[in-house]
Short mmCIF file of N, CA and C in Angstrom, two decimals:
data_model
loop_
_atom_site.label_atom_id
_atom_site.label_comp_id
_atom_site.label_asym_id
_atom_site.label_seq_id
_atom_site.Cartn_x
_atom_site.Cartn_y
_atom_site.Cartn_z
N MET F 1 -16.56 -14.06 2.33
CA MET F 1 -16.39 -12.75 1.73
C MET F 1 -17.71 -12.00 1.81
N SER F 2 -17.62 -10.72 1.83
CA SER F 2 -18.82 -9.90 2.07
C SER F 2 -19.53 -9.48 0.80
N GLY F 3 -19.25 -10.11 -0.32
CA GLY F 3 -19.92 -9.75 -1.55
C GLY F 3 -19.13 -8.80 -2.42
N VAL F 4 -17.98 -8.32 -1.95
CA VAL F 4 -17.11 -7.48 -2.78
C VAL F 4 -16.22 -8.41 -3.57
N PHE F 5 -16.19 -8.24 -4.87
CA PHE F 5 -15.42 -9.12 -5.72
C PHE F 5 -14.12 -8.46 -6.14
N MET F 6 -13.08 -9.28 -6.21
CA MET F 6 -11.80 -8.78 -6.67
C MET F 6 -11.93 -8.31 -8.11
N ILE F 7 -11.24 -7.22 -8.43
CA ILE F 7 -11.27 -6.71 -9.80
C ILE F 7 -9.86 -6.55 -10.33
N ILE F 8 -9.71 -6.75 -11.60
CA ILE F 8 -8.43 -6.53 -12.27
C ILE F 8 -8.31 -5.04 -12.52
N GLU F 9 -7.39 -4.41 -11.84
CA GLU F 9 -7.17 -2.98 -12.03
C GLU F 9 -6.37 -2.73 -13.31
N SER F 10 -5.34 -3.55 -13.52
CA SER F 10 -4.55 -3.42 -14.75
C SER F 10 -3.74 -4.68 -15.01
N ILE F 11 -3.42 -4.87 -16.28
CA ILE F 11 -2.52 -5.94 -16.72
C ILE F 11 -1.57 -5.29 -17.71
N HIS F 12 -0.28 -5.54 -17.49
CA HIS F 12 0.74 -4.90 -18.33
C HIS F 12 1.86 -5.91 -18.60
N GLN F 13 2.41 -5.87 -19.79
CA GLN F 13 3.57 -6.69 -20.12
C GLN F 13 4.66 -5.82 -20.71
N GLU F 14 5.91 -6.18 -20.37
CA GLU F 14 7.05 -5.48 -20.97
C GLU F 14 8.18 -6.47 -21.17
N PRO F 15 8.94 -6.29 -22.25
CA PRO F 15 10.06 -7.20 -22.51
C PRO F 15 11.18 -7.00 -21.50
N LEU F 16 11.80 -8.10 -21.09
CA LEU F 16 12.97 -8.02 -20.23
C LEU F 16 14.20 -7.79 -21.10
N GLU F 17 14.99 -6.84 -20.72
CA GLU F 17 16.17 -6.46 -21.50
C GLU F 17 17.09 -7.65 -21.73
N ASN F 18 17.55 -7.79 -22.96
CA ASN F 18 18.51 -8.82 -23.37
C ASN F 18 17.97 -10.25 -23.24
N THR F 19 16.65 -10.41 -23.27
CA THR F 19 16.04 -11.75 -23.23
C THR F 19 14.85 -11.76 -24.19
N ALA F 20 14.31 -12.94 -24.39
CA ALA F 20 13.10 -13.08 -25.20
C ALA F 20 11.85 -13.16 -24.31
N GLU F 21 12.03 -12.94 -23.01
CA GLU F 21 10.93 -13.08 -22.07
C GLU F 21 10.19 -11.76 -21.83
N LEU F 22 8.94 -11.92 -21.43
CA LEU F 22 8.10 -10.78 -21.04
C LEU F 22 7.86 -10.83 -19.54
N LEU F 23 7.85 -9.68 -18.92
CA LEU F 23 7.45 -9.56 -17.52
C LEU F 23 5.98 -9.16 -17.51
N THR F 24 5.15 -9.95 -16.87
CA THR F 24 3.73 -9.65 -16.76
C THR F 24 3.47 -9.08 -15.37
N LYS F 25 2.71 -7.99 -15.34
CA LYS F 25 2.34 -7.34 -14.07
C LYS F 25 0.83 -7.20 -14.03
N VAL F 26 0.24 -7.76 -12.99
CA VAL F 26 -1.21 -7.69 -12.79
C VAL F 26 -1.47 -6.99 -11.46
N VAL F 27 -2.34 -6.01 -11.48
CA VAL F 27 -2.75 -5.33 -10.26
C VAL F 27 -4.21 -5.70 -10.01
N ILE F 28 -4.46 -6.25 -8.82
CA ILE F 28 -5.81 -6.67 -8.45
C ILE F 28 -6.23 -5.86 -7.23
N ASP F 29 -7.43 -5.32 -7.30
CA ASP F 29 -7.97 -4.49 -6.22
C ASP F 29 -9.16 -5.19 -5.59
N GLN F 30 -9.55 -4.71 -4.43
CA GLN F 30 -10.67 -5.24 -3.64
C GLN F 30 -10.40 -6.68 -3.20
N VAL F 31 -9.15 -6.96 -2.84
CA VAL F 31 -8.76 -8.29 -2.35
C VAL F 31 -9.09 -8.35 -0.87
N GLU F 32 -9.99 -9.23 -0.50
CA GLU F 32 -10.34 -9.37 0.91
C GLU F 32 -9.46 -10.39 1.61
N SER F 33 -8.85 -11.30 0.84
CA SER F 33 -8.02 -12.35 1.43
C SER F 33 -6.86 -12.67 0.50
N GLN F 34 -5.64 -12.49 1.00
CA GLN F 34 -4.48 -12.85 0.20
C GLN F 34 -4.46 -14.36 -0.05
N CYS F 35 -4.95 -15.14 0.88
CA CYS F 35 -4.99 -16.59 0.71
C CYS F 35 -5.89 -16.98 -0.46
N ILE F 36 -7.03 -16.34 -0.58
CA ILE F 36 -7.93 -16.63 -1.69
C ILE F 36 -7.30 -16.17 -3.00
N LEU F 37 -6.67 -15.00 -3.00
CA LEU F 37 -5.99 -14.52 -4.20
C LEU F 37 -4.91 -15.51 -4.63
N THR F 38 -4.12 -15.99 -3.69
CA THR F 38 -3.06 -16.95 -4.00
C THR F 38 -3.65 -18.24 -4.56
N ARG F 39 -4.73 -18.70 -3.99
CA ARG F 39 -5.38 -19.92 -4.47
C ARG F 39 -5.89 -19.73 -5.90
N ILE F 40 -6.46 -18.57 -6.18
CA ILE F 40 -6.95 -18.28 -7.53
C ILE F 40 -5.79 -18.27 -8.53
N MET F 41 -4.70 -17.61 -8.17
CA MET F 41 -3.55 -17.53 -9.08
C MET F 41 -2.95 -18.92 -9.32
N THR F 42 -2.94 -19.76 -8.29
CA THR F 42 -2.43 -21.13 -8.44
C THR F 42 -3.36 -21.94 -9.34
N THR F 43 -4.65 -21.75 -9.19
CA THR F 43 -5.62 -22.45 -10.05
C THR F 43 -5.43 -22.07 -11.51
N VAL F 44 -5.21 -20.79 -11.76
CA VAL F 44 -5.11 -20.29 -13.13
C VAL F 44 -3.75 -20.58 -13.76
N PHE F 45 -2.67 -20.41 -12.99
CA PHE F 45 -1.33 -20.43 -13.57
C PHE F 45 -0.43 -21.54 -13.05
N GLY F 46 -0.91 -22.41 -12.19
CA GLY F 46 -0.13 -23.53 -11.70
C GLY F 46 0.63 -23.23 -10.42
N LYS F 47 1.41 -24.21 -10.00
CA LYS F 47 2.13 -24.13 -8.73
C LYS F 47 3.35 -23.22 -8.83
N PRO F 48 3.50 -22.31 -7.87
CA PRO F 48 4.70 -21.46 -7.83
C PRO F 48 5.96 -22.32 -7.68
N GLY F 49 7.00 -21.93 -8.39
CA GLY F 49 8.25 -22.66 -8.35
C GLY F 49 8.28 -23.87 -9.25
N VAL F 50 7.11 -24.29 -9.73
CA VAL F 50 7.03 -25.43 -10.65
C VAL F 50 6.53 -24.96 -12.01
N ASP F 51 5.36 -24.33 -12.01
CA ASP F 51 4.72 -23.88 -13.25
C ASP F 51 4.88 -22.38 -13.50
N ASN F 52 5.24 -21.63 -12.46
CA ASN F 52 5.37 -20.19 -12.62
C ASN F 52 6.41 -19.64 -11.64
N ASP F 53 6.77 -18.39 -11.85
CA ASP F 53 7.72 -17.72 -10.96
C ASP F 53 7.10 -16.44 -10.37
N MET F 54 5.84 -16.54 -9.97
CA MET F 54 5.11 -15.37 -9.48
C MET F 54 5.65 -14.83 -8.16
N GLU F 55 5.56 -13.51 -8.05
CA GLU F 55 5.86 -12.82 -6.81
C GLU F 55 4.67 -11.91 -6.50
N PHE F 56 4.26 -11.90 -5.25
CA PHE F 56 3.13 -11.11 -4.80
C PHE F 56 3.65 -9.95 -3.94
N PHE F 57 3.13 -8.76 -4.21
CA PHE F 57 3.48 -7.57 -3.44
C PHE F 57 2.20 -6.84 -3.10
N GLY F 58 2.08 -6.39 -1.88
CA GLY F 58 0.91 -5.59 -1.54
C GLY F 58 0.51 -5.75 -0.10
N SER F 59 -0.58 -5.12 0.21
CA SER F 59 -1.19 -5.25 1.53
C SER F 59 -2.61 -4.73 1.41
N GLY F 60 -3.38 -5.08 2.40
CA GLY F 60 -4.77 -4.62 2.36
C GLY F 60 -5.50 -5.18 1.16
N ASP F 61 -6.20 -4.32 0.46
CA ASP F 61 -7.04 -4.81 -0.63
C ASP F 61 -6.44 -4.62 -2.03
N ARG F 62 -5.18 -4.19 -2.11
CA ARG F 62 -4.56 -3.97 -3.43
C ARG F 62 -3.26 -4.76 -3.52
N TRP F 63 -3.16 -5.65 -4.52
CA TRP F 63 -2.01 -6.53 -4.68
C TRP F 63 -1.48 -6.47 -6.10
N VAL F 64 -0.17 -6.56 -6.22
CA VAL F 64 0.53 -6.60 -7.50
C VAL F 64 1.18 -7.97 -7.62
N ILE F 65 0.99 -8.62 -8.75
CA ILE F 65 1.60 -9.92 -9.01
C ILE F 65 2.47 -9.79 -10.25
N LEU F 66 3.72 -10.22 -10.14
CA LEU F 66 4.68 -10.16 -11.24
C LEU F 66 5.13 -11.57 -11.59
N TRP F 67 5.34 -11.84 -12.90
CA TRP F 67 5.92 -13.11 -13.30
C TRP F 67 6.47 -13.04 -14.72
N THR F 68 7.37 -13.99 -15.01
CA THR F 68 7.85 -14.17 -16.39
C THR F 68 7.40 -15.51 -16.95
N GLN F 69 7.07 -16.45 -16.08
CA GLN F 69 6.57 -17.76 -16.49
C GLN F 69 5.25 -18.01 -15.81
N PRO F 70 4.24 -18.44 -16.49
CA PRO F 70 4.21 -18.83 -17.89
C PRO F 70 4.15 -17.62 -18.82
N GLN F 71 4.69 -17.79 -20.01
CA GLN F 71 4.64 -16.76 -21.04
C GLN F 71 3.31 -16.88 -21.76
N LEU F 72 2.40 -15.96 -21.48
CA LEU F 72 1.08 -15.94 -22.11
C LEU F 72 0.86 -14.58 -22.74
N SER F 73 0.00 -14.54 -23.73
CA SER F 73 -0.35 -13.24 -24.31
C SER F 73 -1.14 -12.43 -23.29
N LEU F 74 -1.17 -11.14 -23.50
CA LEU F 74 -1.94 -10.26 -22.63
C LEU F 74 -3.41 -10.65 -22.63
N ALA F 75 -3.94 -10.94 -23.81
CA ALA F 75 -5.36 -11.31 -23.92
C ALA F 75 -5.65 -12.62 -23.19
N ASP F 76 -4.77 -13.60 -23.31
CA ASP F 76 -4.96 -14.89 -22.64
C ASP F 76 -4.89 -14.72 -21.12
N THR F 77 -3.93 -13.94 -20.67
CA THR F 77 -3.80 -13.68 -19.23
C THR F 77 -5.07 -13.04 -18.69
N GLU F 78 -5.55 -12.01 -19.37
CA GLU F 78 -6.76 -11.32 -18.94
C GLU F 78 -7.97 -12.24 -18.95
N ALA F 79 -8.13 -13.04 -20.00
CA ALA F 79 -9.27 -13.94 -20.10
C ALA F 79 -9.27 -14.98 -18.99
N ARG F 80 -8.10 -15.56 -18.71
CA ARG F 80 -8.02 -16.56 -17.64
C ARG F 80 -8.36 -15.96 -16.29
N LEU F 81 -7.79 -14.80 -15.99
CA LEU F 81 -8.08 -14.15 -14.70
C LEU F 81 -9.53 -13.74 -14.59
N ALA F 82 -10.06 -13.14 -15.62
CA ALA F 82 -11.45 -12.67 -15.57
C ALA F 82 -12.41 -13.83 -15.34
N GLN F 83 -12.16 -14.96 -15.99
CA GLN F 83 -13.03 -16.12 -15.83
C GLN F 83 -13.02 -16.62 -14.38
N VAL F 84 -11.85 -16.73 -13.79
CA VAL F 84 -11.75 -17.24 -12.43
C VAL F 84 -12.28 -16.21 -11.41
N LEU F 85 -11.98 -14.94 -11.60
CA LEU F 85 -12.46 -13.92 -10.66
C LEU F 85 -13.99 -13.83 -10.68
N ARG F 86 -14.60 -14.01 -11.84
CA ARG F 86 -16.05 -13.98 -11.93
C ARG F 86 -16.67 -15.14 -11.15
N SER F 87 -16.00 -16.30 -11.16
CA SER F 87 -16.59 -17.47 -10.52
C SER F 87 -16.23 -17.59 -9.04
N SER F 88 -15.34 -16.71 -8.54
CA SER F 88 -14.94 -16.82 -7.13
C SER F 88 -15.90 -16.09 -6.21
#
């Protein structure tokens, strides 16, 4: 990587209609490698299909990640991501 670090552009949660679940949406900017982003998300939230139901959307340096599992608070989600992004 050329020294540009991924940044959390936004984190948002909203309840899914007729369920007790929340949909979490994270937008990450300055992504130089989708592979590295995926590895970071797996490190933080576990294996897709096993520990989470994440979906990745985007191209270039801006990516949106959506999930309902794991159910974490907004503050916990932000803290986990910030810690890993700082160390990557």
